[in-house]
Amino acid sequence: MRIYHQIPEHRPNTPLLDRVDSPADLRQLSRRQLPELADELRAFLLYSVGQSGGHFGAGLGVVELTIALHYLLDTPEDRLLWDVGHQAYPHKILTGRRERLPTIRQNQGLAAFPARHESEFDTFGVGHSSTSISAGLGMALGAAVQNNPRRVVSVIGDGALTAGMAFEALAHGGATRANMLVVLNDNDMSISDSVGGLSNYLAQLLSSQAYTRMRDDARKLLSILPPAAELARKTEEQVKSLVSPASLFEAMGWNYIGPIDGHDLPQLLNAIDTRANRAGPNFLHVVTQKGCGFAPAENDPIKFHAITKIAPGSEQSAPKPKTFSNVFGQWMCDLAARDSQLIGITPAMREGSDLIEFSKRYPERYQDVAICEQHAVTLAAGYACEQLKPVVAIYSTFLQRGYDQLIHDVAIQNLDVTFAIDRAGLVGEDGPTHAGAYDIAYLRCVPNMVIATPSDESECRLLLQTAYEHSGPSAVRYPRGSGTGIAAGNNLATAPMGQAVIKRVGAGLAILNFGTRLAQAEQVAERLNLTLIDMRWVKPLDEQALLDACAQHDALITLEDHAVMGGAGSAVLECLAANNLAANVLNLGIPDRYLEGAKPQEMYADIGLDAEGIERQIRNRFGKLIVKQMA
């Protein structure tokens, strides 16, 4: 295997890879050619992700595994599923999308994750973790109903395997005796540190001297045994029970083999060929290295989980403004120093939510529960029952997975849990699976819940503190990245619950802003001489400010970085209807469709939520009123 130390700025020479436009072409190569193909694929992956930015380390780690799977399976007739999709770039390269890979995660480019609409080889669309075994099991059972002999292989990482959904699928799959293969890609590295009893068990097993010694002795023993199949099988099973976690998975009904070296192509080919053709539920444990073949990523897999586009010749970059996540992380540390009741909880999003410093300073008050969103919410409920003050740092799109727990375990009991909802609105390049477009809708219908929509970094800190001091369930939603760059400060002040702020007084029309489109709304309000009100809270809604605005203006415009249907604008309309007011209202927000990945500013421009788009929509709807007020 070649080891690379730099990301190439020019397309590398890849004569073998250039011959592979589909897995059918890959199968025309001899097994002797596959290691060279792996080197070329790794070089091309380095180059293309350097051009586009994107997920990085996971793909480098599964180059050999991806080649082996497509070489042995008859894809797409055989079903190959990738969990999460961070590691699916080599899969895209080998399935007819090689030259388009530099467009990944860009406007009109390839999707960030496997997507059924993009390729017949993407058998299941993903973005969230821990779904591949459930979906694969459904496909395997479906094939059985149709008497179709197709094979089904689900690849899942050790981080994704920590989720309860994965174990639910394993339990069901073992009970049904479905014909499928699960490949555990064990790289001991999820986005955050992989935590939990299972990951600790696997790590201890693979690093133990006993395992290494017994594995080597077993291989020597099997190499000198006479070719008596039954004796060899029994010996293998006995040795396997001593040196592997077979008991865990076989107790659930799966035939386990491994761990094997995921970068040893001959060994991979033999293991996959045997297990994929064996009846019943089979489990192959493959050990890989995240970032394999690129020295910097091998040494720092967290940093190289994903990278930004490499700008040729530019090593220095201007300091970046603090992100909303940075504001949250600093607030947590500042508050923890004053309030010993504060507890920080995250489902494997320590880095993304910027809880790194908090976890170091207050390890006894920090819980990373792995990819277990449901557990994170109910864990917080348990803390709250003991008069502690848990804050759950979670992405909007991931809180969807803990919705039942939010209602049943937190809200019904009116427990004091604060949800810091990161990645609200349009996240950007990761596309519809990661968009935080629905949290207002699914939260505001829940009794006892309060919801804040800060408009900038300073407001974010202010409303986080206000929500935290509220006695009951609360949520503060904020976007990925930075806002206007306003300093958040370092105090722990609060704002009145449910009180809006009038930012500008104009004539004729009033914009009611919810969230971080405020800067764009300010430009429009200035140009058209409109009133601008930063509503701050979706629930409780400032009804008095709303009713006053309705009485003093000819029409209202609601603005939010959330789906129009069920969002803050809907809350405004419900309030007006409850007060028997027939107002002229324009609701601006995310339309009722899924938006493919691009830069957030491109996405907001495409749906008319940049300053120009907001003004255009207002003029189209209220042109005569605007002319009248400006006359």
XYZ file of C-alpha atoms in Angstrom:
631
model
C 0.000 0.000 0.000
C 1.250 3.460 -0.895
C 1.317 6.080 1.847
C 0.536 9.644 0.768
C 1.665 12.702 2.681
C 0.032 15.489 0.659
C -3.237 16.034 -1.140
C -2.420 16.296 -4.853
C -3.440 19.527 -6.571
C -3.476 17.850 -9.995
C -5.330 14.766 -11.080
C -3.124 11.721 -10.507
C -2.351 9.163 -13.192
C -4.831 6.298 -12.674
C -4.737 3.965 -15.704
C -6.449 1.030 -13.993
C -9.107 3.143 -12.298
C -9.866 4.901 -15.580
C -10.976 1.533 -16.988
C -13.583 1.088 -14.254
C -16.807 2.877 -15.130
C -18.969 0.326 -13.330
C -18.555 -2.693 -11.046
C -18.907 -4.883 -14.143
C -15.645 -3.330 -15.415
C -14.035 -3.929 -12.021
C -14.830 -7.637 -12.275
C -12.857 -7.857 -15.518
C -9.654 -7.202 -13.586
C -7.608 -10.018 -12.108
C -7.190 -10.329 -8.362
C -3.516 -9.504 -8.788
C -4.469 -6.074 -10.148
C -6.689 -5.094 -7.229
C -3.944 -3.805 -4.864
C -2.733 -1.429 -7.595
C -6.335 -0.355 -8.198
C -6.654 0.374 -4.481
C -3.605 2.661 -4.593
C -4.996 4.509 -7.598
C -8.441 4.852 -6.045
C -6.937 6.243 -2.856
C -4.879 8.772 -4.833
C -7.922 9.858 -6.829
C -9.999 10.166 -3.652
C -7.367 12.434 -2.115
C -7.319 14.612 -5.217
C -11.079 14.862 -5.727
C -11.968 15.643 -2.107
C -9.196 18.225 -2.122
C -11.017 19.855 -5.030
C -14.484 19.737 -3.484
C -14.098 19.340 0.255
C -16.180 16.750 2.034
C -16.007 13.614 4.129
C -12.534 12.241 4.006
C -11.086 9.821 6.538
C -13.839 7.212 6.455
C -13.584 6.749 2.682
C -9.820 6.276 2.811
C -10.345 3.526 5.353
C -12.709 1.422 3.224
C -10.955 1.500 -0.153
C -10.026 -2.197 -0.045
C -13.377 -3.203 1.451
C -15.303 -1.335 -1.255
C -13.281 -2.940 -4.019
C -13.740 -6.411 -2.533
C -17.499 -6.017 -2.131
C -18.135 -4.786 -5.670
C -15.699 -7.359 -7.077
C -17.543 -10.280 -5.497
C -21.148 -9.085 -5.498
C -23.295 -8.732 -8.594
C -24.241 -5.148 -7.819
C -26.743 -3.565 -8.281
C -28.758 -6.818 -8.468
C -27.135 -7.808 -5.202
C -27.914 -5.128 -2.638
C -25.047 -3.234 -1.002
C -25.972 -0.754 1.751
C -23.705 1.813 3.397
C -24.499 3.103 6.870
C -24.423 6.915 7.296
C -22.606 7.316 3.975
C -19.446 9.100 5.139
C -17.468 6.165 3.754
C -19.307 5.902 0.434
C -17.023 8.058 -1.753
C -15.023 5.044 -3.071
C -18.366 3.388 -3.802
C -19.420 6.402 -5.880
C -16.099 6.357 -7.743
C -16.509 2.693 -8.717
C -20.162 3.054 -9.759
C -19.930 5.443 -12.686
C -19.468 8.752 -10.840
C -15.676 9.018 -10.839
C -15.287 12.180 -12.886
C -18.201 13.873 -11.116
C -16.822 13.265 -7.639
C -15.154 16.714 -7.451
C -18.707 18.148 -7.628
C -19.854 16.363 -4.473
C -21.706 18.504 -1.908
C -21.966 21.380 -4.377
C -24.927 22.982 -6.091
C -26.113 20.634 -8.874
C -23.324 18.202 -7.939
C -23.299 14.724 -6.450
C -25.201 14.163 -3.218
C -23.155 14.052 -0.027
C -24.447 10.579 0.793
C -25.842 7.599 -1.138
C -29.102 8.672 -2.776
C -31.515 6.416 -4.631
C -32.366 9.093 -7.191
C -28.694 9.442 -8.122
C -27.700 5.868 -8.955
C -29.146 2.376 -9.109
C -26.109 1.283 -7.098
C -27.291 3.443 -4.178
C -29.810 0.925 -2.934
C -30.803 2.935 0.138
C -30.563 6.652 0.856
C -28.783 7.533 4.089
C -27.409 10.444 6.085
C -28.299 9.441 9.630
C -26.475 6.524 11.203
C -27.425 2.989 12.186
C -30.058 2.293 9.511
C -28.222 -0.138 7.217
C -29.002 -3.369 9.080
C -32.726 -2.617 9.370
C -33.012 -1.608 5.711
C -30.880 -4.545 4.573
C -32.981 -6.946 6.590
C -36.109 -5.594 4.920
C -34.505 -6.170 1.515
C -33.392 -9.681 2.447
C -36.823 -10.650 3.738
C -38.386 -9.050 0.664
C -36.156 -11.141 -1.591
C -37.223 -14.265 0.279
C -40.906 -13.437 -0.254
C -40.198 -13.098 -3.983
C -38.022 -16.246 -4.121
C -35.169 -14.077 -5.394
C -31.661 -15.415 -4.617
C -30.059 -11.968 -4.555
C -27.524 -11.319 -1.806
C -27.763 -8.438 0.658
C -24.764 -6.876 2.413
C -25.006 -4.072 4.997
C -21.853 -2.208 6.029
C -21.923 -0.504 9.430
C -19.248 1.256 11.478
C -18.383 0.610 15.102
C -19.695 4.063 16.034
C -23.033 3.435 14.311
C -23.268 0.029 15.977
C -23.623 1.780 19.358
C -27.159 2.865 18.434
C -30.101 0.895 19.746
C -31.661 0.713 16.284
C -28.740 -1.382 15.053
C -29.203 -3.883 17.871
C -32.945 -4.014 17.321
C -32.231 -5.027 13.728
C -29.615 -7.582 14.783
C -32.058 -9.174 17.216
C -34.792 -9.350 14.593
C -32.445 -10.570 11.866
C -31.172 -13.395 14.034
C -34.725 -14.450 14.830
C -35.866 -14.460 11.183
C -32.745 -16.322 9.960
C -32.693 -13.998 6.923
C -30.023 -14.504 4.272
C -27.812 -11.451 4.621
C -24.313 -10.375 5.540
C -23.485 -7.566 7.961
C -19.954 -6.180 7.686
C -18.782 -4.342 10.797
C -16.200 -1.764 9.698
C -14.364 -1.374 12.992
C -12.051 1.630 12.775
C -12.413 2.556 16.463
C -13.294 6.047 15.319
C -16.663 7.745 14.917
C -16.964 11.534 14.481
C -16.492 11.941 18.200
C -14.706 9.383 20.324
C -16.650 6.130 20.139
C -18.023 5.481 23.615
C -19.869 2.719 25.403
C -19.358 -0.818 26.592
C -19.314 -2.360 23.111
C -16.654 -0.061 21.705
C -14.532 -0.500 24.828
C -14.879 -4.268 24.538
C -13.814 -4.303 20.902
C -10.873 -2.009 21.563
C -9.652 -4.059 24.508
C -10.022 -7.270 22.556
C -8.096 -6.064 19.529
C -5.273 -4.550 21.585
C -4.809 -7.447 23.982
C -1.683 -9.597 23.827
C -3.799 -12.669 24.475
C -5.875 -12.041 21.372
C -2.803 -11.466 19.183
C -1.034 -14.566 20.449
C -4.073 -16.834 20.170
C -4.948 -15.511 16.719
C -1.449 -16.256 15.427
C -1.434 -19.694 17.073
C -4.820 -20.448 15.542
C -3.625 -19.541 12.058
C -0.541 -21.766 12.449
C -2.689 -24.618 13.704
C -5.158 -24.357 10.870
C -2.310 -24.177 8.318
C -0.896 -27.584 9.334
C -4.157 -29.461 9.895
C -5.048 -32.221 7.441
C -7.761 -31.233 4.984
C -10.515 -32.752 7.040
C -13.348 -30.258 6.716
C -15.205 -31.200 9.872
C -12.087 -31.097 12.039
C -11.099 -27.757 10.557
C -14.560 -26.349 11.151
C -14.667 -27.448 14.784
C -11.181 -26.120 15.434
C -12.096 -22.791 13.885
C -15.240 -22.495 16.002
C -13.401 -23.368 19.229
C -10.607 -20.900 18.580
C -13.083 -18.253 17.467
C -15.014 -18.468 20.731
C -11.809 -17.775 22.643
C -10.372 -14.898 20.660
C -13.324 -12.918 19.299
C -16.584 -11.292 20.373
C -18.449 -14.164 18.715
C -20.527 -14.918 21.788
C -22.156 -11.465 21.671
C -23.376 -11.701 18.080
C -23.924 -15.448 17.909
C -26.167 -15.195 20.966
C -28.358 -13.013 18.764
C -28.406 -15.636 16.028
C -25.604 -14.418 13.754
C -22.762 -16.519 12.433
C -19.733 -14.415 13.347
C -16.270 -14.422 11.766
C -13.381 -12.099 12.499
C -11.805 -9.782 13.262
C -9.862 -9.676 9.986
C -7.570 -7.053 8.472
C -9.717 -4.753 6.341
C -6.723 -3.653 4.266
C -5.618 -7.176 3.333
C -7.355 -7.672 -0.005
C -6.761 -11.444 -0.392
C -8.066 -12.087 3.112
C -11.047 -9.776 2.528
C -11.941 -11.456 -0.743
C -11.863 -14.904 0.792
C -13.900 -13.916 3.830
C -16.567 -12.014 1.900
C -16.833 -14.690 -0.784
C -17.466 -17.330 1.866
C -19.869 -15.373 4.044
C -21.911 -13.630 1.357
C -22.813 -16.996 -0.147
C -23.654 -18.683 3.139
C -27.324 -19.049 4.098
C -28.702 -17.322 7.157
C -27.570 -14.187 9.017
C -23.799 -13.759 8.785
C -21.590 -11.195 10.508
C -18.087 -10.269 9.312
C -15.925 -8.151 11.618
C -13.389 -6.103 9.630
C -10.748 -3.908 11.271
C -9.695 -0.829 9.279
C -7.824 2.386 9.903
C -9.655 5.644 9.323
C -7.641 7.824 6.958
C -5.605 4.816 5.827
C -2.932 5.644 3.270
C -2.803 9.375 4.039
C -0.344 9.951 6.853
C -1.851 13.185 8.283
C -5.322 11.585 8.491
C -3.935 8.457 10.123
C -2.345 10.634 12.804
C -5.369 12.900 13.363
C -8.592 11.146 12.258
C -10.916 13.648 13.986
C -9.401 16.615 12.150
C -9.602 14.747 8.839
C -13.101 13.336 9.287
C -14.035 15.969 6.702
C -12.056 18.719 5.038
C -12.801 21.959 3.241
C -11.811 22.620 -0.325
C -8.056 23.016 -0.709
C -7.136 26.400 -2.198
C -3.894 25.928 -4.198
C -0.946 27.822 -2.777
C -2.818 29.186 0.254
C -1.648 27.844 3.583
C -2.738 30.872 5.627
C -6.318 31.940 6.070
C -7.960 34.825 7.870
C -9.233 34.129 11.395
C -12.778 32.849 11.301
C -15.506 34.522 13.346
C -16.967 32.548 16.209
C -19.718 30.184 15.211
C -23.006 29.737 17.025
C -21.611 26.415 18.285
C -18.615 28.292 19.723
C -21.009 30.672 21.471
C -22.856 27.707 22.959
C -19.651 25.971 24.073
C -18.346 29.102 25.792
C -21.713 29.691 27.463
C -21.666 26.144 28.833
C -18.225 26.635 30.366
C -19.090 30.039 31.823
C -22.353 28.756 33.279
C -20.796 25.585 34.696
C -18.320 27.688 36.668
C -21.262 29.353 38.416
C -23.907 26.626 38.503
C -22.938 23.197 39.845
C -26.303 21.757 38.756
C -25.504 22.084 35.049
C -25.106 18.794 33.169
C -24.000 18.588 29.516
C -25.276 15.723 27.361
C -24.640 14.993 23.681
C -25.247 12.002 21.385
C -21.755 11.765 19.824
C -21.629 15.435 18.814
C -18.916 16.736 21.161
C -16.832 18.323 18.405
C -19.748 19.522 16.300
C -21.520 21.114 19.266
C -18.226 22.508 20.621
C -18.367 20.749 23.964
C -14.677 19.844 23.870
C -13.579 22.379 26.477
C -16.590 21.667 28.693
C -15.841 17.929 28.596
C -12.257 18.594 29.690
C -13.078 21.048 32.468
C -16.128 19.245 33.853
C -15.821 15.553 32.953
C -17.991 14.518 35.903
C -20.841 16.651 34.527
C -20.458 15.634 30.880
C -22.075 12.662 29.148
C -21.450 11.584 25.556
C -23.943 8.762 25.080
C -22.772 7.710 21.568
C -25.207 7.668 18.658
C -28.225 7.182 20.922
C -30.478 10.194 20.599
C -33.447 8.550 22.305
C -31.301 7.604 25.281
C -29.807 11.114 25.445
C -33.253 12.682 25.892
C -34.472 10.237 28.523
C -31.113 10.370 30.317
C -31.642 14.117 30.611
C -35.116 13.465 32.019
C -33.589 11.246 34.673
C -31.077 13.922 35.650
C -33.896 16.475 35.862
C -35.789 14.214 38.272
C -32.849 14.609 40.638
C -33.090 18.434 40.597
C -30.130 18.806 38.250
C -30.180 21.029 35.149
C -29.370 19.019 32.007
C -28.640 20.693 28.672
C -28.895 18.395 25.654
C -26.668 19.567 22.789
C -28.146 17.995 19.683
C -28.592 18.766 15.999
C -32.088 19.617 14.822
C -32.143 16.725 12.380
C -31.026 14.257 15.080
C -33.553 15.406 17.674
C -36.168 14.022 15.299
C -34.965 10.569 16.376
C -35.710 11.317 20.024
C -39.135 12.865 19.500
C -41.166 10.283 21.413
C -38.823 10.613 24.383
C -39.085 14.404 24.245
C -42.868 14.171 24.536
C -43.285 11.130 26.757
C -40.324 11.455 29.108
C -39.680 15.213 29.271
C -42.679 17.320 28.264
C -45.530 15.315 29.802
C -43.684 15.353 33.115
C -42.777 19.022 32.629
C -39.133 18.295 33.453
C -36.483 20.981 33.444
C -34.466 20.049 30.338
C -32.924 22.569 27.961
C -32.385 21.544 24.332
C -29.606 23.413 22.532
C -30.619 22.701 18.947
C -27.680 23.165 16.617
C -27.767 23.088 12.791
C -31.209 24.694 12.582
C -32.296 25.862 9.145
C -30.489 24.895 5.950
C -27.210 23.237 6.880
C -25.854 23.285 3.340
C -23.743 20.720 1.544
C -24.999 17.684 3.491
C -28.404 18.134 1.913
C -31.932 17.201 3.019
C -30.970 14.489 5.516
C -29.243 17.093 7.677
C -31.487 20.130 7.173
C -32.929 21.518 10.413
C -36.161 22.554 8.745
C -38.804 20.942 10.956
C -37.988 21.519 14.630
C -40.316 24.489 15.165
C -43.206 22.484 13.716
C -42.596 19.368 15.767
C -41.814 21.257 18.978
C -44.411 24.010 19.149
C -47.314 21.540 19.203
C -45.927 19.972 22.407
C -47.475 21.352 25.615
C -45.084 22.808 28.214
C -42.390 23.484 25.588
C -40.913 26.948 25.022
C -38.963 27.751 21.846
C -36.480 30.552 21.219
C -35.203 31.666 17.810
C -32.178 33.942 18.331
C -31.234 36.205 15.455
C -27.486 36.557 16.087
C -24.664 35.345 18.327
C -25.388 37.763 21.168
C -29.072 36.877 21.149
C -28.146 33.194 21.103
C -26.264 33.442 24.391
C -28.962 35.644 25.922
C -31.799 33.289 25.003
C -29.829 30.179 26.001
C -29.508 31.616 29.498
C -33.181 32.600 29.544
C -34.287 29.141 28.456
C -31.976 27.507 30.991
C -33.455 29.494 33.872
C -36.976 28.600 32.750
C -38.384 25.835 34.951
C -39.538 23.293 32.385
C -38.652 21.981 28.917
C -37.176 24.584 26.586
C -35.420 24.743 23.235
C -33.108 27.261 21.588
C -32.459 26.741 17.893
C -29.469 28.189 16.054
C -27.721 27.514 12.732
C -24.447 25.996 11.670
C -21.571 28.420 11.194
C -21.365 32.078 12.117
C -23.889 34.886 11.872
C -23.197 38.583 11.573
C -20.097 38.318 13.763
C -21.527 40.325 16.648
C -19.736 39.632 19.941
C -21.727 37.373 22.239
C -20.217 38.790 25.421
C -19.517 36.850 28.593
C -22.326 37.722 30.986
C -25.197 35.467 32.020
C -28.037 37.938 31.566
C -31.563 36.921 30.634
C -34.358 38.421 28.536
C -38.096 38.528 29.294
C -39.693 35.261 28.225
C -41.887 35.640 25.149
C -41.106 39.314 24.495
C -40.320 40.612 21.001
C -38.003 43.508 20.136
C -38.931 46.282 17.691
C -35.859 46.845 15.519
C -37.257 49.485 13.183
C -40.482 51.483 12.824
C -41.699 52.014 9.276
C -44.992 52.378 7.473
C -47.555 50.172 5.797
C -45.971 46.747 6.220
C -44.278 44.948 9.115
C -41.808 42.074 8.961
C -42.011 39.644 11.872
C -38.651 37.896 11.990
C -37.965 34.533 13.649
C -34.297 33.522 13.644
C -31.172 34.355 11.700
C -32.647 35.930 8.581
C -32.754 39.196 10.539
C -29.730 40.731 8.794
C -31.383 40.212 5.403
C -34.685 41.546 6.730
C -32.940 44.699 7.963
C -31.706 45.463 4.456
C -35.179 45.027 3.003
C -36.888 47.031 5.754
C -34.483 49.918 5.205
C -34.974 49.944 1.437
C -38.778 49.719 1.594
C -39.309 51.669 4.838
C -40.934 48.741 6.643
C -41.392 48.053 10.334
C -39.162 45.217 11.526
C -39.852 43.219 14.678
C -37.513 40.508 15.940
C -40.006 38.129 17.538
C -37.352 36.076 19.373
C -39.832 33.473 20.641
C -42.107 31.144 18.711
C -43.604 29.818 21.941
C -44.720 31.694 23.921
C -45.520 34.058 21.083
C -45.574 37.772 21.899
C -49.274 38.131 21.159
C -49.427 41.785 22.168
C -46.646 42.743 19.771
C -48.378 40.743 17.059
C -51.784 42.277 17.650
C -50.307 45.782 17.761
C -48.465 45.163 14.492
C -51.651 43.888 12.909
C -53.590 46.977 14.046
C -50.941 49.465 12.924
C -50.042 48.017 9.499
C -51.781 47.115 6.282
C -50.078 43.726 6.023
C -47.644 41.442 7.830
C -44.715 39.356 6.550
C -43.428 36.453 8.652
C -39.842 35.378 8.013
C -38.115 32.228 9.271
C -35.309 29.781 8.400
C -37.712 26.868 8.818
C -40.411 25.112 6.815
C -43.372 27.380 6.141
C -45.821 24.575 6.869
C -46.252 24.306 10.615
C -43.593 26.873 11.369
C -43.520 30.248 13.093
C -45.667 31.827 10.373
C -48.326 29.225 11.049
C -48.191 30.165 14.741
C -48.847 33.803 13.774
C -51.826 32.841 11.616
C -53.260 30.673 14.423
C -52.954 33.578 16.860
C -54.711 35.982 14.483
C -57.484 33.463 13.859
C -57.932 32.908 17.600
C -58.390 36.660 17.987
C -60.873 36.754 15.076
C -58.595 38.976 12.973
C -58.545 38.740 9.190
C -55.082 40.050 8.341
C -53.176 40.184 5.073
C -50.168 37.942 5.799
C -47.283 36.666 3.657
C -45.386 33.690 5.102
C -41.760 33.414 3.980
C -39.663 30.364 4.821
C -38.448 27.048 3.449
C -40.843 25.672 0.824
C -42.566 22.303 1.016
C -39.883 20.303 -0.784
C -36.508 18.760 -0.061
C -33.513 20.868 -1.043
C -30.354 19.232 -2.358
C -26.992 20.217 -0.968
C -25.185 23.443 -1.816
C -23.621 26.241 0.174
C -26.207 27.647 2.617
C -26.136 31.087 1.014
C -26.811 29.499 -2.380
C -29.705 27.513 -0.966
C -31.271 30.549 0.709
C -30.893 32.527 -2.525
C -32.536 29.708 -4.507
C -35.635 29.795 -2.310
C -35.828 33.567 -2.079
C -34.636 34.017 1.501
C -31.657 36.243 0.772
C -32.235 40.007 0.897
C -32.992 40.241 -2.815
C -35.396 37.306 -2.709
C -37.226 38.615 0.344
C -37.668 42.015 -1.279
C -38.800 40.455 -4.546
C -41.472 38.345 -2.831
C -42.729 41.299 -0.819
C -42.931 43.489 -3.935
C -44.726 40.731 -5.874
C -47.338 40.373 -3.154
C -47.679 43.951 -1.890
C -46.520 46.088 -4.803
C -49.434 48.506 -4.664
C -49.158 48.975 -0.897
C -45.430 49.676 -1.197
C -45.991 52.247 -3.927
C -48.701 53.881 -1.820
C -46.579 54.160 1.343
C -43.507 55.426 -0.513
C -45.439 58.046 -2.515
